[in-house]
Amino acid sequence: DAGVTQSPTHLIKTRGQQVTLRCSPKSGHDTVSWYQQALGQGPQFIFQYYEEEERQRGNFPDRFSGHQFPNYSSELNVNALLLGDSALYLCASTRRGLGSDTQYFGPGTRLTVL
Amino acid sequence: AQKVTQAQTEISVVEKEDVTLDCVYETRDTTYYLFWYKQPPSGELVFLIRRNSFDEQNEISGRYSWNFQKSTSSFNFTITASQVVDSAVYFCALIPYSGGSNYKLTFGKGTLLTVNP
């Protein structure tokens, strides 16, 4: 049973560029959430996707956008990259239910902005 | 708003010692769920446990045990006879019960546990 997968593992970009990160949820899961984890901090919620729509959003600017595909996989897009966007980006998946179901995380994509 | 505090930034122990990681939370919700995750150097968050706010029974799983005390808003995690493989960052997290509308986990800042041989 495959867990949550993310690609790429590492990414280096320069300020002002755009980046796309990808996530495939755990088998049987239909809800995907994205988190940003800065060095030495806990993960911060970016947004959540279900049925190909953004359902919930954290305190992140519009430069952060996403998409969910019919197969439940998801993309996170960040435009006009800033140095402060350097972080580990984690994808989590769960089965839609009570909202309290356990979220399972992928290995993350480490983004470095120079 | 929810808040999770892990006051211990770093803990260092010698193998076979017992160690307790503290977690204190704040929420106005009467029903909520608490979690512990482990983050090894590889970066992936590994789920360890989920507890409901209405179930205060302590839980033991092998060398791991959890002490949930609603009266003090604490959900502490104890590793008995620690091993080098337990070295990781441990996160406590909370999510209110929402009937399916809220998927935002609120995390603490984490505790870095180093177990030395």
mmCIF file of C-alpha atoms in Angstrom:
data_model
loop_
_atom_site.group_PDB
_atom_site.id
_atom_site.type_symbol
_atom_site.label_atom_id
_atom_site.label_comp_id
_atom_site.label_asym_id
_atom_site.label_seq_id
_atom_site.Cartn_x
_atom_site.Cartn_y
_atom_site.Cartn_z
ATOM 1 C CA ASP A 1 0.000 0.000 0.000
ATOM 2 C CA ALA A 2 1.767 3.133 -1.251
ATOM 3 C CA GLY A 3 1.894 6.042 1.118
ATOM 4 C CA VAL A 4 1.854 9.718 0.237
ATOM 5 C CA THR A 5 4.433 10.561 -2.406
ATOM 6 C CA GLN A 6 5.846 13.945 -3.348
ATOM 7 C CA SER A 7 8.067 15.242 -6.115
ATOM 8 C CA PRO A 8 10.605 16.571 -6.517
ATOM 9 C CA THR A 9 12.626 15.884 -3.390
ATOM 10 C CA HIS A 10 14.689 19.035 -3.627
ATOM 11 C CA LEU A 11 14.384 22.181 -5.684
ATOM 12 C CA ILE A 12 16.486 25.302 -6.050
ATOM 13 C CA LYS A 13 14.969 28.454 -7.537
ATOM 14 C CA THR A 14 15.824 32.139 -7.676
ATOM 15 C CA ARG A 15 13.743 35.037 -6.459
ATOM 16 C CA GLY A 16 10.836 35.950 -8.715
ATOM 17 C CA GLN A 17 10.570 32.528 -10.300
ATOM 18 C CA GLN A 18 7.594 30.212 -10.115
ATOM 19 C CA VAL A 19 7.556 26.649 -8.782
ATOM 20 C CA THR A 20 5.203 23.658 -8.934
ATOM 21 C CA LEU A 21 5.274 20.852 -6.380
ATOM 22 C CA ARG A 22 3.384 17.599 -6.777
ATOM 23 C CA CYS A 23 1.688 15.165 -4.425
ATOM 24 C CA SER A 24 -0.031 11.795 -4.784
ATOM 25 C CA PRO A 25 -2.229 10.846 -1.826
ATOM 26 C CA LYS A 26 -2.299 7.563 0.009
ATOM 27 C CA SER A 27 -4.485 4.926 -1.596
ATOM 28 C CA GLY A 28 -8.139 5.403 -0.637
ATOM 29 C CA HIS A 29 -7.686 9.057 0.352
ATOM 30 C CA ASP A 30 -9.499 11.881 -1.409
ATOM 31 C CA THR A 31 -8.492 14.990 0.534
ATOM 32 C CA VAL A 32 -5.107 16.655 0.232
ATOM 33 C CA SER A 33 -3.652 19.380 2.442
ATOM 34 C CA TRP A 34 -0.420 21.312 2.026
ATOM 35 C CA TYR A 35 1.805 22.596 4.813
ATOM 36 C CA GLN A 36 4.890 24.800 4.883
ATOM 37 C CA GLN A 37 7.573 24.022 7.443
ATOM 38 C CA ALA A 38 10.271 26.633 7.969
ATOM 39 C CA LEU A 39 13.523 25.561 9.590
ATOM 40 C CA GLY A 40 13.078 24.912 13.314
ATOM 41 C CA GLN A 41 9.318 25.441 13.195
ATOM 42 C CA GLY A 42 6.226 23.294 13.123
ATOM 43 C CA PRO A 43 4.300 22.867 9.872
ATOM 44 C CA GLN A 44 1.892 25.670 8.940
ATOM 45 C CA PHE A 45 -1.326 24.908 7.053
ATOM 46 C CA ILE A 46 -1.504 26.394 3.547
ATOM 47 C CA PHE A 47 -4.730 24.963 2.115
ATOM 48 C CA GLN A 48 -6.810 21.855 1.586
ATOM 49 C CA TYR A 49 -8.343 20.390 -1.575
ATOM 50 C CA TYR A 50 -11.309 18.115 -2.010
ATOM 51 C CA GLU A 51 -13.305 17.314 -5.156
ATOM 52 C CA GLU A 52 -10.887 19.458 -7.152
ATOM 53 C CA GLU A 53 -11.714 22.605 -5.190
ATOM 54 C CA GLU A 54 -9.900 24.582 -2.516
ATOM 55 C CA ARG A 55 -12.041 24.086 0.584
ATOM 56 C CA GLN A 56 -10.006 25.691 3.324
ATOM 57 C CA ARG A 57 -7.105 28.118 3.384
ATOM 58 C CA GLY A 58 -4.551 29.191 5.960
ATOM 59 C CA ASN A 59 -2.896 32.581 6.286
ATOM 60 C CA PHE A 60 -0.907 32.530 3.055
ATOM 61 C CA PRO A 61 -0.912 35.104 0.212
ATOM 62 C CA ASP A 62 -2.476 34.521 -3.182
ATOM 63 C CA ARG A 63 0.971 33.727 -4.588
ATOM 64 C CA PHE A 64 0.270 30.265 -3.209
ATOM 65 C CA SER A 65 -2.254 28.382 -5.296
ATOM 66 C CA GLY A 66 -3.099 24.795 -5.942
ATOM 67 C CA HIS A 67 -4.948 22.289 -7.952
ATOM 68 C CA GLN A 68 -6.417 18.854 -7.458
ATOM 69 C CA PHE A 69 -6.903 16.385 -10.269
ATOM 70 C CA PRO A 70 -9.652 13.777 -10.775
ATOM 71 C CA ASN A 71 -7.295 11.069 -9.495
ATOM 72 C CA TYR A 72 -6.975 13.075 -6.216
ATOM 73 C CA SER A 73 -3.353 14.034 -6.819
ATOM 74 C CA SER A 74 -2.503 17.668 -6.187
ATOM 75 C CA GLU A 75 -0.128 20.452 -7.123
ATOM 76 C CA LEU A 76 1.086 23.422 -5.135
ATOM 77 C CA ASN A 77 2.146 26.464 -7.136
ATOM 78 C CA VAL A 78 4.076 29.378 -5.750
ATOM 79 C CA ASN A 79 4.563 32.495 -7.892
ATOM 80 C CA ALA A 80 7.022 35.372 -7.526
ATOM 81 C CA LEU A 81 9.212 33.431 -5.127
ATOM 82 C CA LEU A 82 10.684 35.238 -2.128
ATOM 83 C CA LEU A 83 13.675 34.246 -0.038
ATOM 84 C CA GLY A 84 11.235 33.595 2.810
ATOM 85 C CA ASP A 85 9.526 30.870 0.790
ATOM 86 C CA SER A 86 12.515 28.615 1.412
ATOM 87 C CA ALA A 87 11.089 25.731 3.445
ATOM 88 C CA LEU A 88 10.064 22.102 3.496
ATOM 89 C CA TYR A 89 6.672 21.705 1.814
ATOM 90 C CA LEU A 90 4.664 18.796 3.117
ATOM 91 C CA CYS A 91 1.641 17.211 1.568
ATOM 92 C CA ALA A 92 -0.842 15.302 3.726
ATOM 93 C CA SER A 93 -3.765 13.159 2.703
ATOM 94 C CA THR A 94 -6.811 11.792 4.444
ATOM 95 C CA ARG A 95 -10.201 10.345 3.679
ATOM 96 C CA ARG A 96 -13.009 12.900 3.758
ATOM 97 C CA GLY A 97 -15.021 12.385 6.901
ATOM 98 C CA LEU A 98 -15.203 14.215 10.159
ATOM 99 C CA GLY A 99 -12.214 16.427 9.587
ATOM 100 C CA SER A 100 -10.468 14.783 12.480
ATOM 101 C CA ASP A 101 -9.314 11.755 10.569
ATOM 102 C CA THR A 102 -5.610 11.221 10.723
ATOM 103 C CA GLN A 103 -3.617 13.044 8.077
ATOM 104 C CA TYR A 104 -0.725 11.071 6.642
ATOM 105 C CA PHE A 105 2.257 13.016 5.399
ATOM 106 C CA GLY A 106 4.623 12.592 2.496
ATOM 107 C CA PRO A 107 8.412 12.990 2.637
ATOM 108 C CA GLY A 108 8.231 16.626 1.599
ATOM 109 C CA THR A 109 9.871 18.823 -1.012
ATOM 110 C CA ARG A 110 12.687 21.019 0.204
ATOM 111 C CA LEU A 111 12.587 24.326 -1.654
ATOM 112 C CA THR A 112 15.538 26.676 -1.567
ATOM 113 C CA VAL A 113 15.106 30.192 -2.973
ATOM 114 C CA LEU A 114 18.328 32.056 -3.766
ATOM 115 C CA ALA B 1 -7.948 29.924 17.746
ATOM 116 C CA GLN B 2 -5.892 26.945 18.731
ATOM 117 C CA LYS B 3 -2.400 26.944 20.201
ATOM 118 C CA VAL B 4 0.021 24.120 20.956
ATOM 119 C CA THR B 5 3.083 24.684 23.107
ATOM 120 C CA GLN B 6 6.054 22.364 23.335
ATOM 121 C CA ALA B 7 8.261 24.129 25.832
ATOM 122 C CA GLN B 8 11.175 21.729 25.481
ATOM 123 C CA THR B 9 13.137 22.770 22.412
ATOM 124 C CA GLU B 10 15.803 20.090 22.742
ATOM 125 C CA ILE B 11 16.296 17.049 24.970
ATOM 126 C CA SER B 12 19.394 14.863 25.086
ATOM 127 C CA VAL B 13 19.427 11.498 26.855
ATOM 128 C CA VAL B 14 21.580 8.417 26.995
ATOM 129 C CA GLU B 15 20.251 5.199 25.526
ATOM 130 C CA LYS B 16 17.913 3.214 27.826
ATOM 131 C CA GLU B 17 16.843 6.322 29.741
ATOM 132 C CA ASP B 18 13.154 7.163 29.931
ATOM 133 C CA VAL B 19 12.167 10.523 28.486
ATOM 134 C CA THR B 20 8.949 12.554 28.558
ATOM 135 C CA LEU B 21 8.022 15.127 25.944
ATOM 136 C CA ASP B 22 5.586 17.780 27.109
ATOM 137 C CA CYS B 23 2.667 19.214 25.165
ATOM 138 C CA VAL B 24 0.238 21.868 26.398
ATOM 139 C CA TYR B 25 -2.620 23.071 24.240
ATOM 140 C CA GLU B 26 -5.235 25.824 24.152
ATOM 141 C CA THR B 27 -8.613 25.595 22.469
ATOM 142 C CA ARG B 28 -12.135 26.871 23.064
ATOM 143 C CA ASP B 29 -13.635 23.821 21.421
ATOM 144 C CA THR B 30 -15.132 21.178 23.653
ATOM 145 C CA THR B 31 -14.423 18.361 21.220
ATOM 146 C CA TYR B 32 -11.052 18.093 19.585
ATOM 147 C CA TYR B 33 -8.350 15.639 18.618
ATOM 148 C CA LEU B 34 -4.709 15.536 19.629
ATOM 149 C CA PHE B 35 -1.876 13.959 17.696
ATOM 150 C CA TRP B 36 1.785 13.165 18.014
ATOM 151 C CA TYR B 37 4.009 12.918 14.956
ATOM 152 C CA LYS B 38 7.678 11.954 14.652
ATOM 153 C CA GLN B 39 9.952 13.649 12.116
ATOM 154 C CA PRO B 40 13.265 11.848 11.536
ATOM 155 C CA PRO B 41 16.069 13.586 9.625
ATOM 156 C CA SER B 42 14.553 12.373 6.350
ATOM 157 C CA GLY B 43 11.782 14.925 6.872
ATOM 158 C CA GLU B 44 8.647 12.819 6.621
ATOM 159 C CA LEU B 45 6.142 13.256 9.448
ATOM 160 C CA VAL B 46 5.281 9.845 10.849
ATOM 161 C CA PHE B 47 1.949 9.497 12.618
ATOM 162 C CA LEU B 48 2.208 8.049 16.144
ATOM 163 C CA ILE B 49 -1.131 8.515 17.890
ATOM 164 C CA ARG B 50 -4.503 10.276 17.817
ATOM 165 C CA ARG B 51 -6.638 10.923 20.929
ATOM 166 C CA ASN B 52 -10.181 12.235 21.283
ATOM 167 C CA SER B 53 -10.867 14.924 23.860
ATOM 168 C CA PHE B 54 -13.623 12.830 25.431
ATOM 169 C CA ASP B 55 -11.384 9.824 25.999
ATOM 170 C CA GLU B 56 -8.857 10.476 28.746
ATOM 171 C CA GLN B 57 -7.599 6.919 29.028
ATOM 172 C CA ASN B 58 -3.857 6.733 28.864
ATOM 173 C CA GLU B 59 -2.456 4.617 26.081
ATOM 174 C CA ILE B 60 0.584 2.408 25.827
ATOM 175 C CA SER B 61 2.104 1.044 22.650
ATOM 176 C CA GLY B 62 5.290 -0.869 23.201
ATOM 177 C CA ARG B 63 7.868 1.556 24.595
ATOM 178 C CA TYR B 64 5.596 4.533 23.921
ATOM 179 C CA SER B 65 2.938 5.840 26.276
ATOM 180 C CA TRP B 66 0.727 8.910 26.307
ATOM 181 C CA ASN B 67 -0.751 10.763 29.280
ATOM 182 C CA PHE B 68 -3.765 12.923 28.382
ATOM 183 C CA GLN B 69 -5.017 15.235 31.130
ATOM 184 C CA LYS B 70 -7.875 17.491 30.095
ATOM 185 C CA SER B 71 -7.806 19.328 33.425
ATOM 186 C CA THR B 72 -4.333 20.671 32.685
ATOM 187 C CA SER B 73 -4.694 20.730 28.871
ATOM 188 C CA SER B 74 -1.712 18.475 28.502
ATOM 189 C CA PHE B 75 -0.923 15.518 26.282
ATOM 190 C CA ASN B 76 2.510 14.237 27.244
ATOM 191 C CA PHE B 77 4.474 11.518 25.483
ATOM 192 C CA THR B 78 6.872 9.146 27.256
ATOM 193 C CA ILE B 79 9.436 6.885 25.634
ATOM 194 C CA THR B 80 10.617 4.112 27.928
ATOM 195 C CA ALA B 81 14.121 2.678 27.520
ATOM 196 C CA SER B 82 14.982 5.082 24.713
ATOM 197 C CA GLN B 83 16.971 3.900 21.710
ATOM 198 C CA VAL B 84 19.187 5.719 19.220
ATOM 199 C CA VAL B 85 16.507 5.185 16.551
ATOM 200 C CA ASP B 86 14.150 7.354 18.625
ATOM 201 C CA SER B 87 16.269 10.406 17.765
ATOM 202 C CA ALA B 88 14.001 12.767 15.851
ATOM 203 C CA VAL B 89 11.874 15.888 16.164
ATOM 204 C CA TYR B 90 8.541 15.157 17.789
ATOM 205 C CA PHE B 91 5.468 17.298 17.124
ATOM 206 C CA CYS B 92 2.257 17.579 19.056
ATOM 207 C CA ALA B 93 -0.764 18.791 17.058
ATOM 208 C CA LEU B 94 -4.440 19.611 17.577
ATOM 209 C CA ILE B 95 -7.536 19.828 15.402
ATOM 210 C CA PRO B 96 -11.044 20.758 16.576
ATOM 211 C CA TYR B 97 -13.932 18.517 15.710
ATOM 212 C CA SER B 98 -15.759 20.108 12.808
ATOM 213 C CA GLY B 99 -18.084 17.521 11.301
ATOM 214 C CA GLY B 100 -15.941 17.507 8.173
ATOM 215 C CA SER B 101 -15.203 21.158 7.426
ATOM 216 C CA ASN B 102 -11.847 21.695 9.129
ATOM 217 C CA TYR B 103 -8.667 19.940 8.135
ATOM 218 C CA LYS B 104 -6.195 22.441 9.580
ATOM 219 C CA LEU B 105 -3.812 20.825 12.020
ATOM 220 C CA THR B 106 -2.197 23.245 14.492
ATOM 221 C CA PHE B 107 1.300 22.121 15.414
ATOM 222 C CA GLY B 108 3.666 22.975 18.208
ATOM 223 C CA LYS B 109 7.226 23.975 17.358
ATOM 224 C CA GLY B 110 8.515 20.515 18.092
ATOM 225 C CA THR B 111 11.023 18.937 20.476
ATOM 226 C CA LEU B 112 14.330 17.651 19.146
ATOM 227 C CA LEU B 113 15.172 14.422 20.946
ATOM 228 C CA THR B 114 18.723 13.124 20.722
ATOM 229 C CA VAL B 115 19.428 9.686 22.135
ATOM 230 C CA ASN B 116 23.130 9.059 22.569
ATOM 231 C CA PRO B 117 24.611 5.553 22.633
#
